Amino acid sequence: MSKANLKLTIEHLVLPDLPPSQRVRVVEVIEQELGRLWAERGMATAMSSASVTVETARIEVAAGANALAIGRQVAHAIYGQMAGQGHTIPG
């Protein structure tokens, strides 16, 4: 089985109330978690096209959530939409 190459571009990510160092960490976690999800679950048919647009209007996070929790939540929402499942929030 060959591995698929993936290029993900996030054009706009708003992380209000987080210091810049936390924002960088959130992006790192998003990248890591998406990689883990694709490695474990693979790419759904909806994700196999040359280009997919994912629009996530808002993701509500718990007050006081850390960068790890926020990044994972965003990654699951992105993966869920790309897989045609809508927003998914990890348990």
XYZ file of C-alpha atoms in Angstrom:
91
model
C 0.000 0.000 0.000
C 1.410 3.396 -0.944
C 1.232 6.360 1.353
C -0.647 9.457 0.242
C 0.951 12.852 0.380
C -1.032 15.529 2.093
C -0.668 19.274 1.988
C -2.894 21.197 4.347
C -3.141 24.965 4.232
C -4.993 26.771 6.991
C -5.783 30.212 5.687
C -7.381 31.638 8.785
C -7.144 30.414 12.363
C -8.364 32.693 15.129
C -7.193 31.846 18.631
C -8.338 34.734 20.800
C -7.102 35.109 24.351
C -4.103 32.844 23.817
C -0.554 34.142 24.115
C 1.552 33.764 20.945
C 3.561 30.868 22.392
C 0.332 28.913 22.989
C -0.869 29.654 19.445
C 2.282 28.098 18.014
C 1.748 25.026 20.193
C -1.901 24.702 19.069
C -0.796 24.646 15.422
C 1.843 21.997 16.226
C -0.782 19.849 17.953
C -3.177 20.228 15.006
C -0.471 18.969 12.642
C 0.459 16.052 14.926
C -3.126 15.015 15.595
C -4.143 15.154 11.931
C -1.143 13.003 11.089
C -2.141 10.507 13.764
C -5.766 10.423 12.584
C -4.781 9.820 8.950
C -2.283 7.134 9.985
C -4.840 5.322 12.169
C -8.068 5.864 10.247
C -6.854 6.540 6.728
C -8.333 8.938 4.255
C -12.017 8.718 3.485
C -13.178 8.823 -0.136
C -14.188 12.452 0.344
C -10.583 13.275 1.208
C -9.019 11.606 -1.813
C -9.698 14.405 -4.286
C -6.946 16.756 -5.360
C -8.404 19.632 -3.391
C -10.868 19.785 -0.535
C -12.170 22.935 1.087
C -13.089 22.698 4.752
C -14.894 25.537 6.416
C -15.191 25.399 10.143
C -17.132 28.390 11.364
C -16.524 28.103 15.097
C -15.292 25.557 17.547
C -16.234 26.130 21.152
C -13.585 25.118 23.677
C -13.873 24.777 27.403
C -12.717 27.691 29.512
C -9.118 27.164 30.550
C -8.441 24.529 27.873
C -4.743 24.086 27.181
C -3.006 24.113 23.801
C -3.044 20.312 23.605
C -6.812 20.082 24.119
C -7.537 22.949 21.723
C -5.272 21.559 18.998
C -6.806 18.100 19.247
C -10.320 19.502 19.122
C -9.547 21.559 16.016
C -7.824 18.589 14.330
C -10.799 16.313 14.968
C -13.160 18.942 13.565
C -11.038 19.283 10.422
C -10.726 15.525 9.977
C -14.447 15.031 10.598
C -15.403 17.578 7.980
C -12.952 16.190 5.448
C -14.331 12.720 6.060
C -17.875 14.045 5.530
C -18.860 13.653 9.166
C -19.198 17.268 10.175
C -17.626 18.389 13.429
C -16.343 15.657 15.682
C -15.075 16.369 19.145
C -12.834 13.830 20.854
C -14.196 12.334 24.047
